[in-house]
Amino acid sequence: MSTENEKVAIIGGTGPQGKGLALRLAMAGTQVILGSRDAAKAQQVAQTLTAQLAERGVQAEITGLSMEAATQAADSMVILSVPYSAHDATLDALKPLLAGKILVDIVVPLAPGNPKAVEMPAAGSVTEHAQIVLGESIPVVGALHNVSAITLNDLSRPINCDILVCGNDLASKKSVIGLIESMGTKAYNAGLAESARCIEAITPILIRLNISKDVPFSHAGIAICPPEH
């Protein structure tokens, strides 16, 4: 899948995860629109990220808008990258703007005050909950749950993990997989939206490992390891 001249909106794009994704996608040739409740902040962050990439010789197209950024993604993708506490309110605000688009939900339901645990919604996962809220006419794809924001923002290194992608619409998943792989990593179709129950729950396990004094690393992700023979 070519990302040349494609537009992708990142709602919550001024946060660490959103900024890292904006940098990686812009480096791959995608036009990125950061969406935030504070349009001025989104514009400022967009300028900072553009300048950061210019120092690396990359001419990026990153702009900042209000939540209306979702409407600027053309017939493409909107990535939802907000804290879990803001997920439902943001989803409700976005719903009228998402017709004809794919929502890529990367939110993990970390337990309040305890990032080493999840607190799954009644639907089973955030991905499934978002699909119920939006209805079947707006495909929801769960992805990018298990990659560290610090990893995404460290452009001196490639993304160090594989990405598991799930959702009920196969064509939408394939589009999201293509977008992710444009950033130089491998993405896998992990099944229907219900698979998000397992995928989202991996994140607190990674957080626990990454902050443990018993391991010699941090910011680790997961990798699918096929046999060498």
Coordinates of C-alpha atoms in Angstrom, one line a residue:
M1 CA 0.0 0.0 0.0
S2 CA 1.4 3.4 -1.0
T3 CA 1.0 6.2 1.6
E4 CA 2.1 8.9 -0.8
N5 CA -0.2 11.9 -0.5
E6 CA -2.6 10.0 1.8
K7 CA -4.0 12.0 4.7
V8 CA -4.3 10.5 8.1
A9 CA -5.8 12.3 11.1
I10 CA -4.5 11.6 14.6
I11 CA -7.0 12.7 17.3
G12 CA -5.1 13.2 20.5
G13 CA -2.1 13.9 18.3
T14 CA -0.5 16.2 20.8
G15 CA 0.2 13.4 23.3
P16 CA 3.3 11.3 23.3
Q17 CA 1.8 8.4 21.3
G18 CA 0.2 10.7 18.8
K19 CA 3.4 12.7 18.2
G20 CA 5.5 9.6 17.7
L21 CA 3.0 8.2 15.1
A22 CA 2.9 11.6 13.4
L23 CA 6.7 11.6 13.0
R24 CA 6.8 8.0 11.7
L25 CA 4.0 8.4 9.3
A26 CA 5.2 11.7 8.0
M27 CA 8.7 10.2 7.4
A28 CA 6.9 7.5 5.3
G29 CA 5.3 10.2 3.1
T30 CA 1.8 10.4 4.7
Q31 CA 0.2 13.8 5.2
V32 CA -0.7 14.0 8.9
I33 CA -3.3 16.2 10.6
L34 CA -3.2 16.4 14.3
G35 CA -6.5 16.9 16.0
S36 CA -6.9 18.3 19.5
R37 CA -9.5 20.1 21.6
D38 CA -6.9 22.9 21.6
A39 CA -6.4 23.8 18.0
A40 CA -3.6 26.3 18.8
K41 CA -1.7 23.6 20.7
A42 CA -2.1 21.2 17.8
Q43 CA -0.7 23.8 15.4
Q44 CA 2.2 24.4 17.6
V45 CA 3.0 20.7 18.0
A46 CA 2.7 20.3 14.2
Q47 CA 5.2 23.1 13.6
T48 CA 7.6 21.5 16.1
L49 CA 7.4 18.1 14.6
T50 CA 7.8 19.5 11.1
A51 CA 11.0 21.3 12.2
Q52 CA 12.3 18.2 13.9
L53 CA 11.9 16.2 10.7
A54 CA 13.4 19.0 8.6
E55 CA 16.6 18.7 10.7
R56 CA 16.8 15.1 9.4
G57 CA 16.3 16.2 5.8
V58 CA 12.6 15.1 5.7
Q59 CA 10.1 17.5 4.1
A60 CA 7.0 16.6 6.1
E61 CA 3.4 17.6 5.8
I62 CA 2.0 17.9 9.3
T63 CA -0.7 20.3 10.2
G64 CA -2.7 21.0 13.4
L65 CA -6.4 21.5 13.8
S66 CA -9.3 21.1 16.2
M67 CA -11.3 17.9 16.4
E68 CA -12.5 18.8 12.9
A69 CA -9.2 17.2 11.8
A70 CA -11.2 14.1 11.4
T71 CA -13.1 15.5 8.4
Q72 CA -9.8 16.4 6.7
A73 CA -8.7 12.8 6.4
A74 CA -10.6 12.4 3.1
D75 CA -11.7 8.8 2.6
S76 CA -9.0 7.5 4.8
M77 CA -8.2 6.8 8.4
V78 CA -8.6 8.5 11.7
I79 CA -6.4 7.3 14.5
L80 CA -7.8 7.7 18.0
S81 CA -4.9 8.3 20.5
V82 CA -6.3 9.7 23.7
P83 CA -6.2 8.6 27.4
Y84 CA -8.7 5.9 28.2
S85 CA -10.5 8.3 30.6
A86 CA -11.3 10.5 27.5
H87 CA -12.1 7.7 25.1
D88 CA -15.8 7.6 25.2
A89 CA -16.4 11.4 25.2
T90 CA -14.0 11.8 22.3
L91 CA -15.7 9.0 20.4
D92 CA -19.1 10.6 20.9
A93 CA -17.7 13.9 19.5
L94 CA -16.1 12.2 16.6
K95 CA -19.0 10.0 15.5
P96 CA -20.7 12.6 13.3
L97 CA -17.4 13.2 11.5
L98 CA -16.4 9.6 10.7
A99 CA -18.7 8.7 7.8
G100 CA -16.7 7.0 5.1
K101 CA -13.6 6.6 7.2
I102 CA -11.8 3.9 9.2
L103 CA -11.3 4.5 12.9
V104 CA -8.0 3.1 14.1
D105 CA -8.5 2.8 17.9
I106 CA -5.1 2.4 19.7
V107 CA -6.5 3.1 23.2
V108 CA -5.7 0.6 26.0
P109 CA -8.1 0.5 29.1
L110 CA -5.4 0.8 31.7
A111 CA -6.8 0.7 35.2
P112 CA -7.0 4.1 37.0
G113 CA -3.8 4.7 38.9
N114 CA -2.4 1.3 38.0
P115 CA -0.8 1.0 34.5
K116 CA 0.1 -2.6 35.3
A117 CA -3.5 -3.7 35.0
V118 CA -6.4 -3.3 32.6
E119 CA -10.0 -2.5 33.4
M120 CA -11.9 -3.8 30.3
P121 CA -15.2 -2.3 29.3
A122 CA -18.4 -4.4 29.4
A123 CA -18.1 -5.0 25.6
G124 CA -14.9 -6.9 26.2
S125 CA -12.4 -4.5 24.8
V126 CA -12.0 -0.8 23.8
T127 CA -12.0 -1.9 20.2
E128 CA -15.3 -3.7 20.5
H129 CA -16.9 -0.9 22.5
A130 CA -15.9 1.6 19.8
Q131 CA -17.5 -0.6 17.1
I132 CA -20.7 -0.8 19.1
V133 CA -20.8 3.0 19.6
L134 CA -20.1 3.9 16.0
G135 CA -22.2 1.1 14.4
E136 CA -21.2 -1.2 11.6
S137 CA -21.2 1.5 8.9
I138 CA -17.9 2.9 10.4
P139 CA -15.3 0.1 10.6
V140 CA -13.1 0.1 13.7
V141 CA -9.7 -1.4 13.6
G142 CA -7.7 -2.0 16.8
A143 CA -3.9 -1.6 16.4
L144 CA -0.7 -0.2 17.8
H145 CA -1.6 -1.1 21.4
N146 CA 1.7 -2.6 22.4
V147 CA 4.3 -0.2 21.0
S148 CA 6.0 2.3 23.4
A149 CA 5.5 6.0 22.8
I150 CA 9.2 6.5 23.5
T151 CA 10.1 4.0 20.8
L152 CA 7.9 5.8 18.3
N153 CA 9.5 9.1 19.1
D154 CA 13.1 7.8 18.9
L155 CA 13.8 8.3 15.2
S156 CA 17.4 7.1 15.6
R157 CA 16.0 3.5 15.8
P158 CA 13.5 1.5 13.8
I159 CA 10.3 0.4 15.6
N160 CA 11.4 -2.6 17.7
C161 CA 8.3 -4.8 17.6
D162 CA 5.5 -6.3 15.5
I163 CA 2.0 -4.9 15.5
L164 CA -1.2 -6.9 16.0
V165 CA -4.2 -5.7 14.1
C166 CA -7.8 -6.7 14.7
G167 CA -11.3 -5.8 13.5
N168 CA -14.4 -7.1 11.8
D169 CA -13.8 -5.6 8.4
L170 CA -11.1 -7.4 6.4
A171 CA -10.5 -4.6 3.8
S172 CA -10.1 -2.0 6.6
K173 CA -7.6 -4.2 8.4
K174 CA -5.6 -4.6 5.2
S175 CA -5.5 -0.8 4.7
V176 CA -4.3 -0.3 8.3
I177 CA -1.7 -3.1 8.0
G178 CA -0.4 -1.3 4.9
L179 CA -0.2 2.0 6.7
I180 CA 1.6 0.5 9.6
E181 CA 4.1 -1.4 7.4
S182 CA 5.0 1.9 5.7
M183 CA 6.6 2.9 9.0
G184 CA 9.1 0.0 8.6
T185 CA 7.7 -2.6 10.9
K186 CA 5.6 -5.8 10.4
A187 CA 1.9 -5.9 11.1
Y188 CA -0.3 -9.1 11.3
N189 CA -4.0 -9.7 11.0
A190 CA -4.9 -11.0 14.5
G191 CA -8.5 -11.7 13.8
L192 CA -11.9 -10.1 14.6
A193 CA -12.5 -7.3 17.0
E194 CA -12.8 -9.7 19.9
S195 CA -9.1 -10.4 19.6
A196 CA -8.6 -7.0 21.1
R197 CA -9.4 -8.5 24.5
C198 CA -6.1 -10.3 24.4
I199 CA -4.1 -7.7 22.5
E200 CA -5.1 -4.7 24.7
A201 CA -4.3 -6.8 27.8
I202 CA -0.7 -7.4 26.7
T203 CA 0.1 -3.7 27.3
P204 CA 0.1 -3.7 31.1
I205 CA 2.2 -6.9 31.0
L206 CA 4.8 -5.1 28.9
I207 CA 4.7 -2.1 31.2
R208 CA 5.3 -4.4 34.2
L209 CA 8.3 -6.0 32.4
N210 CA 9.7 -2.7 31.2
I211 CA 9.7 -1.1 34.7
S212 CA 11.0 -4.2 36.4
K213 CA 14.5 -4.1 38.0
D214 CA 14.9 -7.8 37.0
V215 CA 15.2 -7.2 33.3
P216 CA 18.0 -5.3 31.5
F217 CA 15.7 -3.4 29.1
S218 CA 12.9 -1.0 28.8
H219 CA 10.4 0.0 26.1
A220 CA 10.2 -3.6 24.8
G221 CA 7.4 -4.7 22.6
I222 CA 6.3 -8.1 21.2
A223 CA 7.5 -9.9 18.1
I224 CA 6.1 -12.8 16.1
C225 CA 8.9 -15.3 15.7
P226 CA 8.5 -17.8 12.8
P227 CA 10.8 -20.8 12.8
E228 CA 14.1 -20.3 11.1
H229 CA 13.9 -23.5 9.1

